[in-house]
Amino acid sequence: MVEITDITQGVVLVGLVALFTGLVILLKGLYLIRAGEVGVLVKRLGGRKMPPGQVIARHGEIGTQAATLVPGLYWRMPVVWSMRRSRVLQVAENEIATVEAIDGRPLPKGRLLGDEVECNQFQDGEAFLDNGGFKGPQVAIIRPGTYRINPFLFSVAKQPATEVASGKVGVVTAQDGQPLPPKFIVAPQPEGAPSASHPSARSHNFFQDGQAFLDSGGFRGPQLDTLQPGRYYVNPTLFQVQVDDVAEVPPGFVAVLRSNIGEELDQADIQPVPVTDSPDFDQTIHAAVERLLVPERNRRGIWRNPVAPGKYNLNRVAFTAYMVPTSAIMVDWARSERPDAPSLSRRPAEPRADESDYPYLTEQGEKGLSFFRFGQLLVTSKDGFKLEVDVRMVIRILPENAAFVIAHRARVQFAKYYVEAQNLLISYIAVDPTLLATQTNKEIAIQQQTQYEQQATAEQRRIAVQEMTARANLQPRVVEASYQVQINENLAKAAIKQAEGVRDSTRIQADGNAAAIRMVGQAQADAYHAQADVLGSDRVALVKVMEEVRDGKIRVTPDTLVTSGADGSGAGTLLTAFLAKLLTQPNGGTPAQPAKRAEHSDDASDTTKEEQT
């Protein structure tokens, strides 16, 4: 009985110990994550080890886990797991948070920041590692709000948002991206739309989307785009923003801009044309500096068109402004202690109240002031008298010529090409009154002599003009006679040519007719000789006579035969003879009309033959 009791007590004791141990383990494994906290698990055993170089565990590996726990009650095996708590990240409205990843892939060579990957604003550590996140500073930033971020995977630092006040401009310098091309001072603008070279290009929204800037082919170095007044959530690790004053061009000035955008100008483009003392009318006025000015705004050099007075958000890294006065400037050569002498100063002795707002007026103005201060001019006349002369010159630089002034600063070139002299006023000349009479008489004599010479020259020119006028009046008749002589010569030559043509035509026609008759006669003679050789000359003659009789050319019988009757009366015989004449004559006894003169020699010969026949 005692043994059973002891066994029962032992079992109860073991059960109590087990129950106590279970309660301890149960309570030890309970973890409560409150609303303002984030939990991170650490696995001590019961899993595979992390690969070399890996800092944060994932998918059940031993070590600090990348996943986080949201607020709630959790239980984990105390021996296997442990829990670490941290506060949630809260970013105020005027702040941003930059992130540095403790684990991930190594950064590529040449890169300073890791590209943005899909990880729910760094709240999903496992997604960050699975999607190929990089170690080190990140391009993406955390904007204002509350975030549950694993502090063992991401090191977060709060930074104030970029503020550009009114009257200021933000100049941006990129710390990461493509290397700046050679010969460039200001980085080219990134593409704003997808292209073949950058299919993921898009707007970077005033440098607030760093990944868009890199995907669009952004370059390191100073950027052309500036930030206007306002608040911007810009990654200070990727972009450095320098806040500068806006550029202001005061009234009476224009600003000539020297651009640092684009490639460096070739030496052939900036080589000026040499200017000689002898004028070249085919050369432009500003040829010496024309090649230094650029009309395109995307090329480095001095802009040809100046900027009018006003305020401008000028990028001082990309552009340098030179102020050129366009109002009238007076330059005096005078003795200031003389009571009626003009003032030498171009501006009041006391500086204006707002002169501090324009530092270039004090810096460049002092240099210009010393340039325009001159003493009284001492002039020696031809007679040897020394005269003191006060001179005032009024000059003005036209706005369209301001660029030429900046492109070529030599004072001699200013006088030749770029500065318009409006007035040169001699205000006072101190001359001894006793010298005026002699000098006046001398000048009058010189002027009269000049007048007489000019009158003589005018008379000579009048004679020459009258002579030329007379020649001009006779010129039409001279021209008409000259052309009439040429016409008569041409008519005579035409008549001669026509007579020679008729002569040659008649000669050629006569030679042709003679040759034809000669050839016909020769052919007949050859035929007669051939017949004589065959038949004999007597028989040929008899045959020819017979042919003539046949053709009626030789008459054998009389045309009219008159006989008397047996009764011896002649009346019937006469009547018979008259009737026979009427029958034999072609015209019935009417006398034949004389033949008309033939128009052509061939027609005349044919008519003659017919009459003979």
Short mmCIF file of C-alpha atoms in Angstrom, two decimals, residues 95-492:
data_model
loop_
_atom_site.label_atom_id
_atom_site.label_comp_id
_atom_site.label_asym_id
_atom_site.label_seq_id
_atom_site.Cartn_x
_atom_site.Cartn_y
_atom_site.Cartn_z
CA GLU A 95 10.72 64.96 -43.95
CA ILE A 96 11.87 62.03 -46.03
CA ALA A 97 13.75 58.90 -45.04
CA THR A 98 16.76 57.50 -46.88
CA VAL A 99 17.37 53.76 -46.71
CA GLU A 100 20.56 51.69 -46.63
CA ALA A 101 20.18 47.94 -47.06
CA ILE A 102 22.34 45.75 -44.81
CA ASP A 103 21.88 42.64 -46.94
CA GLY A 104 21.31 41.91 -50.62
CA ARG A 105 23.26 41.64 -53.83
CA PRO A 106 26.52 43.58 -54.19
CA LEU A 107 26.29 46.88 -56.08
CA PRO A 108 27.47 46.75 -59.71
CA LYS A 109 30.79 48.40 -60.49
CA GLY A 110 30.44 52.10 -61.05
CA ARG A 111 27.16 52.40 -59.19
CA LEU A 112 26.73 54.28 -55.91
CA LEU A 113 23.11 53.42 -55.11
CA GLY A 114 21.00 50.30 -55.45
CA ASP A 115 18.09 50.25 -57.89
CA GLU A 116 14.54 50.29 -56.63
CA VAL A 117 12.78 46.89 -56.37
CA GLU A 118 9.22 45.96 -55.47
CA CYS A 119 9.13 45.55 -51.66
CA ASN A 120 6.14 47.60 -50.44
CA GLN A 121 8.21 50.63 -49.43
CA PHE A 122 10.83 48.39 -47.72
CA GLN A 123 8.13 46.83 -45.48
CA ASP A 124 8.52 43.39 -47.09
CA GLY A 125 12.10 42.34 -46.45
CA GLU A 126 11.74 38.91 -48.04
CA ALA A 127 10.37 40.46 -51.26
CA PHE A 128 13.30 42.89 -51.30
CA LEU A 129 15.82 40.05 -51.12
CA ASP A 130 13.90 37.73 -53.47
CA ASN A 131 13.51 40.49 -56.12
CA GLY A 132 17.26 41.14 -56.25
CA GLY A 133 17.67 44.13 -53.96
CA PHE A 134 21.17 45.55 -53.61
CA LYS A 135 23.21 46.28 -50.52
CA GLY A 136 24.09 49.83 -49.64
CA PRO A 137 22.26 53.14 -50.13
CA GLN A 138 19.02 52.88 -52.04
CA VAL A 139 17.66 55.03 -54.84
CA ALA A 140 14.13 54.85 -53.46
CA ILE A 141 13.14 56.98 -50.48
CA ILE A 142 10.39 56.74 -47.87
CA ARG A 143 7.85 59.54 -48.06
CA PRO A 144 5.84 60.93 -45.14
CA GLY A 145 3.77 58.31 -43.30
CA THR A 146 4.02 55.35 -40.89
CA TYR A 147 5.94 52.23 -41.93
CA ARG A 148 6.76 48.85 -40.34
CA ILE A 149 10.32 48.25 -41.48
CA ASN A 150 12.77 45.62 -40.34
CA PRO A 151 15.51 47.67 -38.64
CA PHE A 152 17.95 44.74 -38.84
CA LEU A 153 17.67 44.66 -42.66
CA PHE A 154 17.31 48.37 -43.41
CA SER A 155 19.08 51.29 -41.81
CA VAL A 156 16.79 54.32 -42.10
CA ALA A 157 17.84 57.96 -41.68
CA LYS A 158 15.42 60.86 -41.68
CA GLN A 159 16.27 63.91 -43.78
CA PRO A 160 14.45 67.25 -44.18
CA ALA A 161 12.58 67.67 -47.44
CA THR A 162 14.08 70.04 -50.00
CA GLU A 163 12.55 73.50 -49.66
CA VAL A 164 13.04 76.18 -52.32
CA ALA A 165 11.83 79.53 -51.05
CA SER A 166 10.27 82.26 -53.15
CA GLY A 167 12.86 84.20 -55.11
CA LYS A 168 15.22 81.23 -55.10
CA VAL A 169 16.08 78.47 -57.55
CA GLY A 170 17.42 74.98 -56.89
CA VAL A 171 20.43 73.79 -58.91
CA VAL A 172 20.68 69.98 -58.95
CA THR A 173 23.81 67.82 -59.20
CA ALA A 174 23.36 64.07 -59.72
CA GLN A 175 25.70 61.74 -57.80
CA ASP A 176 24.83 58.57 -59.72
CA GLY A 177 23.98 57.64 -63.30
CA GLN A 178 25.89 57.40 -66.54
CA PRO A 179 29.31 59.07 -66.61
CA LEU A 180 29.30 62.58 -68.03
CA PRO A 181 30.32 62.50 -71.74
CA PRO A 182 33.67 64.06 -72.67
CA LYS A 183 33.72 67.81 -73.38
CA PHE A 184 30.49 68.30 -71.41
CA ILE A 185 30.15 70.55 -68.36
CA VAL A 186 26.38 70.24 -67.87
CA ALA A 187 24.77 66.82 -68.21
CA PRO A 188 22.41 66.28 -71.16
CA GLN A 189 18.75 66.04 -70.28
CA PRO A 190 17.42 62.48 -69.78
CA GLU A 191 14.78 61.17 -72.13
CA GLY A 192 11.18 61.71 -71.08
CA ALA A 193 9.54 58.97 -73.16
CA PRO A 194 10.38 55.33 -73.94
CA SER A 195 12.84 54.79 -76.78
CA ALA A 196 14.90 51.99 -78.27
CA SER A 197 17.88 52.75 -76.05
CA HIS A 198 15.81 53.37 -72.89
CA PRO A 199 12.51 51.44 -73.07
CA SER A 200 11.66 52.30 -69.44
CA ALA A 201 12.23 56.04 -69.83
CA ARG A 202 9.69 58.29 -68.11
CA SER A 203 9.49 61.65 -66.38
CA HIS A 204 11.45 61.91 -63.13
CA ASN A 205 8.98 64.51 -61.76
CA PHE A 206 11.56 67.16 -60.85
CA PHE A 207 14.10 64.61 -59.56
CA GLN A 208 11.59 63.15 -57.08
CA ASP A 209 11.65 59.77 -58.84
CA GLY A 210 15.29 58.74 -58.78
CA GLN A 211 14.71 55.38 -60.47
CA ALA A 212 12.93 57.10 -63.39
CA PHE A 213 15.95 59.41 -63.75
CA LEU A 214 18.31 56.43 -63.99
CA ASP A 215 16.02 54.40 -66.29
CA SER A 216 15.77 57.40 -68.65
CA GLY A 217 19.55 57.54 -69.14
CA GLY A 218 20.34 60.32 -66.68
CA PHE A 219 23.95 61.45 -66.39
CA ARG A 220 26.00 62.37 -63.36
CA GLY A 221 27.02 65.94 -62.73
CA PRO A 222 25.21 69.30 -62.87
CA GLN A 223 21.74 69.11 -64.39
CA LEU A 224 20.13 71.62 -66.73
CA ASP A 225 16.68 71.45 -65.11
CA THR A 226 16.20 73.48 -61.95
CA LEU A 227 13.77 73.35 -59.04
CA GLN A 228 11.29 76.18 -58.82
CA PRO A 229 10.02 77.51 -55.47
CA GLY A 230 8.21 74.79 -53.50
CA ARG A 231 8.74 71.56 -51.51
CA TYR A 232 10.33 68.50 -53.11
CA TYR A 233 10.89 64.96 -51.84
CA VAL A 234 14.32 64.43 -53.36
CA ASN A 235 16.82 61.78 -52.34
CA PRO A 236 19.78 63.81 -51.01
CA THR A 237 22.07 60.82 -51.48
CA LEU A 238 21.31 60.76 -55.21
CA PHE A 239 20.83 64.49 -55.85
CA GLN A 240 22.56 67.43 -54.23
CA VAL A 241 20.44 70.58 -54.39
CA GLN A 242 22.06 74.00 -54.08
CA VAL A 243 19.61 76.84 -53.49
CA ASP A 244 20.62 80.02 -55.29
CA ASP A 245 19.11 83.45 -55.89
CA VAL A 246 17.13 84.08 -59.04
CA ALA A 247 18.89 86.22 -61.64
CA GLU A 248 17.56 89.74 -62.05
CA VAL A 249 18.27 92.04 -64.97
CA PRO A 250 17.61 95.65 -63.85
CA PRO A 251 16.16 98.32 -66.14
CA GLY A 252 18.72 99.91 -68.42
CA PHE A 253 20.65 96.65 -68.79
CA VAL A 254 20.44 93.47 -70.84
CA ALA A 255 22.00 90.16 -69.92
CA VAL A 256 24.20 88.30 -72.38
CA LEU A 257 24.23 84.60 -71.54
CA ARG A 258 27.22 82.34 -72.00
CA SER A 259 25.94 78.79 -72.28
CA ASN A 260 27.81 75.78 -70.90
CA ILE A 261 25.33 73.33 -72.44
CA GLY A 262 26.45 70.82 -75.04
CA GLU A 263 29.83 69.90 -76.41
CA GLU A 264 32.84 72.14 -76.44
CA LEU A 265 33.14 74.29 -79.56
CA ASP A 266 35.64 73.16 -82.16
CA GLN A 267 38.74 75.29 -82.58
CA ALA A 268 37.75 76.03 -86.17
CA ASP A 269 34.46 77.51 -84.98
CA ILE A 270 35.97 79.85 -82.40
CA GLN A 271 38.88 81.07 -84.54
CA PRO A 272 38.10 84.73 -85.29
CA VAL A 273 38.51 86.24 -88.73
CA PRO A 274 41.48 88.66 -88.79
CA VAL A 275 40.46 92.31 -89.02
CA THR A 276 42.66 94.46 -91.26
CA ASP A 277 42.96 98.23 -91.49
CA SER A 278 41.75 98.27 -95.09
CA PRO A 279 37.96 97.73 -95.25
CA ASP A 280 36.56 94.70 -97.02
CA PHE A 281 33.06 95.44 -98.24
CA ASP A 282 32.32 91.73 -98.78
CA GLN A 283 33.02 91.01 -95.11
CA THR A 284 30.28 91.34 -92.50
CA ILE A 285 30.69 94.05 -89.89
CA HIS A 286 30.96 91.61 -87.00
CA ALA A 287 32.92 88.93 -88.83
CA ALA A 288 35.67 89.02 -86.20
CA VAL A 289 33.32 87.64 -83.53
CA GLU A 290 30.48 86.20 -85.60
CA ARG A 291 31.85 82.69 -85.14
CA LEU A 292 31.94 83.08 -81.37
CA LEU A 293 28.18 83.53 -81.12
CA VAL A 294 25.72 80.66 -81.30
CA PRO A 295 22.07 81.07 -82.38
CA GLU A 296 21.08 77.63 -81.03
CA ARG A 297 20.27 77.42 -77.34
CA ASN A 298 21.49 73.84 -77.00
CA ARG A 299 25.08 74.60 -77.95
CA ARG A 300 27.92 75.93 -75.87
CA GLY A 301 28.91 79.51 -76.47
CA ILE A 302 27.56 83.04 -76.17
CA TRP A 303 23.92 83.45 -77.08
CA ARG A 304 23.40 85.94 -79.84
CA ASN A 305 20.07 87.22 -78.48
CA PRO A 306 20.32 89.02 -75.10
CA VAL A 307 17.86 88.72 -72.23
CA ALA A 308 15.57 91.66 -71.49
CA PRO A 309 15.18 93.19 -67.99
CA GLY A 310 13.30 91.00 -65.53
CA LYS A 311 13.72 88.08 -63.12
CA TYR A 312 14.80 84.64 -64.35
CA ASN A 313 15.27 81.24 -62.72
CA LEU A 314 18.78 80.97 -64.10
CA ASN A 315 20.91 77.89 -63.65
CA ARG A 316 24.23 79.53 -62.82
CA VAL A 317 26.14 76.32 -63.52
CA ALA A 318 24.69 76.04 -67.03
CA PHE A 319 24.63 79.77 -67.82
CA THR A 320 26.76 82.77 -66.93
CA ALA A 321 25.08 86.17 -67.24
CA TYR A 322 27.00 89.31 -68.21
CA MET A 323 25.23 92.62 -67.64
CA VAL A 324 25.61 95.15 -70.45
CA PRO A 325 24.22 98.69 -70.02
CA THR A 326 21.93 99.85 -72.83
CA SER A 327 21.13 103.35 -71.59
CA ALA A 328 23.09 106.40 -72.69
CA ILE A 329 26.51 106.81 -71.06
CA MET A 330 28.20 110.18 -70.88
CA VAL A 331 31.98 110.44 -71.02
CA ASP A 332 33.41 113.81 -70.00
CA TRP A 333 36.80 115.38 -70.64
CA ALA A 334 36.58 118.49 -68.47
CA ARG A 335 38.15 120.40 -65.60
CA SER A 336 35.98 119.64 -62.62
CA GLU A 337 37.06 122.69 -60.59
CA ARG A 338 35.70 125.10 -63.21
CA PRO A 339 32.32 126.41 -61.96
CA ASP A 340 30.45 125.81 -65.20
CA ALA A 341 32.20 122.51 -65.98
CA PRO A 342 29.94 119.44 -66.33
CA SER A 343 29.98 116.66 -63.76
CA LEU A 344 32.43 113.83 -64.26
CA SER A 345 30.47 111.26 -62.32
CA ARG A 346 28.14 108.83 -64.07
CA ARG A 347 26.17 108.16 -60.89
CA PRO A 348 25.47 109.91 -57.55
CA ALA A 349 28.31 110.16 -55.08
CA GLU A 350 26.20 108.37 -52.48
CA PRO A 351 25.22 104.81 -53.47
CA ARG A 352 21.55 104.05 -53.85
CA ALA A 353 19.72 102.30 -51.06
CA ASP A 354 19.05 99.30 -53.25
CA GLU A 355 22.54 99.17 -54.75
CA SER A 356 23.44 96.24 -52.51
CA ASP A 357 20.83 94.20 -54.35
CA TYR A 358 22.90 94.51 -57.51
CA PRO A 359 26.48 93.50 -56.70
CA TYR A 360 27.50 93.68 -60.32
CA LEU A 361 26.78 97.45 -60.24
CA THR A 362 29.37 97.93 -57.52
CA GLU A 363 31.98 95.53 -58.89
CA GLN A 364 31.75 96.23 -62.59
CA GLY A 365 30.51 99.79 -62.06
CA GLU A 366 33.68 100.90 -60.30
CA LYS A 367 35.79 99.56 -63.14
CA GLY A 368 33.64 101.34 -65.69
CA LEU A 369 33.68 104.54 -63.65
CA SER A 370 37.48 104.68 -63.66
CA PHE A 371 37.42 104.02 -67.40
CA PHE A 372 35.17 107.04 -68.06
CA ARG A 373 37.03 109.56 -65.87
CA PHE A 374 39.21 111.83 -68.00
CA GLY A 375 40.83 115.19 -67.58
CA GLN A 376 40.49 118.26 -69.74
CA LEU A 377 41.87 118.00 -73.27
CA LEU A 378 44.87 120.17 -74.13
CA VAL A 379 44.93 120.92 -77.88
CA THR A 380 47.76 122.68 -79.75
CA SER A 381 46.61 124.62 -82.82
CA LYS A 382 48.55 125.07 -86.07
CA ASP A 383 49.61 128.49 -84.90
CA GLY A 384 51.22 127.03 -81.80
CA PHE A 385 48.55 128.14 -79.34
CA LYS A 386 47.60 125.67 -76.62
CA LEU A 387 43.84 125.41 -76.06
CA GLU A 388 41.97 123.72 -73.21
CA VAL A 389 38.94 121.86 -74.54
CA ASP A 390 36.07 120.32 -72.55
CA VAL A 391 34.46 117.44 -74.47
CA ARG A 392 31.43 115.32 -73.67
CA MET A 393 30.65 112.10 -75.54
CA VAL A 394 27.36 110.24 -75.27
CA ILE A 395 27.57 106.56 -76.21
CA ARG A 396 25.07 103.73 -76.12
CA ILE A 397 25.26 100.00 -76.73
CA LEU A 398 22.28 98.67 -78.67
CA PRO A 399 20.68 95.55 -77.14
CA GLU A 400 21.20 93.55 -80.33
CA ASN A 401 24.94 94.37 -80.19
CA ALA A 402 25.40 93.42 -76.55
CA ALA A 403 26.51 89.90 -77.44
CA PHE A 404 29.28 91.25 -79.67
CA VAL A 405 30.58 93.38 -76.81
CA ILE A 406 30.91 90.34 -74.56
CA ALA A 407 32.35 88.18 -77.34
CA HIS A 408 35.18 90.60 -78.07
CA ARG A 409 36.19 92.94 -75.25
CA ALA A 410 39.00 94.90 -76.85
CA ARG A 411 38.42 98.63 -76.57
CA VAL A 412 39.60 99.21 -80.12
CA GLN A 413 37.05 96.73 -81.37
CA PHE A 414 34.41 98.46 -79.28
CA ALA A 415 35.10 101.69 -81.11
CA LYS A 416 35.17 100.02 -84.52
CA TYR A 417 32.18 97.73 -84.36
CA TYR A 418 30.09 97.40 -81.25
CA VAL A 419 29.50 100.77 -79.57
CA GLU A 420 27.21 103.35 -81.11
CA ALA A 421 28.40 106.92 -80.57
CA GLN A 422 25.24 108.99 -80.27
CA ASN A 423 26.73 112.43 -79.63
CA LEU A 424 30.11 114.05 -79.25
CA LEU A 425 29.59 117.45 -77.68
CA ILE A 426 32.30 120.05 -77.20
CA SER A 427 30.92 121.96 -74.28
CA TYR A 428 33.61 124.61 -73.72
CA ILE A 429 36.82 125.85 -75.36
CA ALA A 430 38.95 128.38 -73.52
CA VAL A 431 40.39 130.66 -76.27
CA ASP A 432 42.13 134.08 -75.99
CA PRO A 433 39.72 136.67 -77.47
CA THR A 434 42.60 138.54 -79.21
CA LEU A 435 43.20 135.49 -81.37
CA LEU A 436 39.66 135.33 -82.67
CA ALA A 437 39.92 138.24 -85.16
CA THR A 438 43.05 136.98 -86.92
CA GLN A 439 41.80 133.45 -86.93
CA THR A 440 38.41 134.55 -88.25
CA ASN A 441 39.93 136.49 -91.17
CA LYS A 442 42.16 133.58 -92.00
CA GLU A 443 39.26 131.18 -92.00
CA ILE A 444 37.19 133.53 -94.18
CA ALA A 445 40.02 133.76 -96.75
CA ILE A 446 40.41 130.01 -96.77
CA GLN A 447 36.68 129.52 -97.21
CA GLN A 448 36.53 132.03 -100.07
CA GLN A 449 39.44 130.37 -101.84
CA THR A 450 37.73 127.05 -101.46
CA GLN A 451 34.50 128.54 -102.79
CA TYR A 452 36.21 129.96 -105.91
CA GLU A 453 37.89 126.64 -106.60
CA GLN A 454 34.59 124.88 -106.30
CA GLN A 455 32.92 127.35 -108.67
CA ALA A 456 35.66 126.85 -111.28
CA THR A 457 35.30 123.13 -110.96
CA ALA A 458 31.54 123.48 -111.35
CA GLU A 459 31.92 125.51 -114.59
CA GLN A 460 34.27 122.91 -116.05
CA ARG A 461 31.84 120.20 -115.22
CA ARG A 462 28.98 122.23 -116.78
CA ILE A 463 30.93 122.52 -120.07
CA ALA A 464 31.57 118.81 -120.07
CA VAL A 465 27.91 118.14 -119.38
CA GLN A 466 26.76 120.36 -122.27
CA GLU A 467 29.19 118.68 -124.66
CA MET A 468 27.98 115.27 -123.63
CA THR A 469 24.36 116.46 -123.97
CA ALA A 470 24.95 117.59 -127.59
CA ARG A 471 26.54 114.26 -128.42
CA ALA A 472 23.64 112.47 -126.88
CA ASN A 473 21.10 114.47 -128.94
CA LEU A 474 22.87 113.55 -132.23
CA GLN A 475 23.30 109.96 -131.27
CA PRO A 476 19.95 108.74 -132.81
CA ARG A 477 20.83 110.14 -136.28
CA VAL A 478 24.31 108.63 -136.13
CA VAL A 479 22.87 105.27 -135.28
CA GLU A 480 20.21 105.52 -138.04
CA ALA A 481 22.79 106.41 -140.74
CA SER A 482 25.07 103.60 -139.63
CA TYR A 483 22.27 101.06 -139.86
CA GLN A 484 21.14 102.42 -143.31
CA VAL A 485 24.65 101.90 -144.73
CA GLN A 486 24.61 98.32 -143.47
CA ILE A 487 21.17 97.73 -145.06
CA ASN A 488 22.29 99.04 -148.51
CA GLU A 489 25.41 96.89 -148.41
CA ASN A 490 23.31 93.84 -147.62
CA LEU A 491 20.82 94.61 -150.50
CA ALA A 492 23.68 94.96 -153.04
#
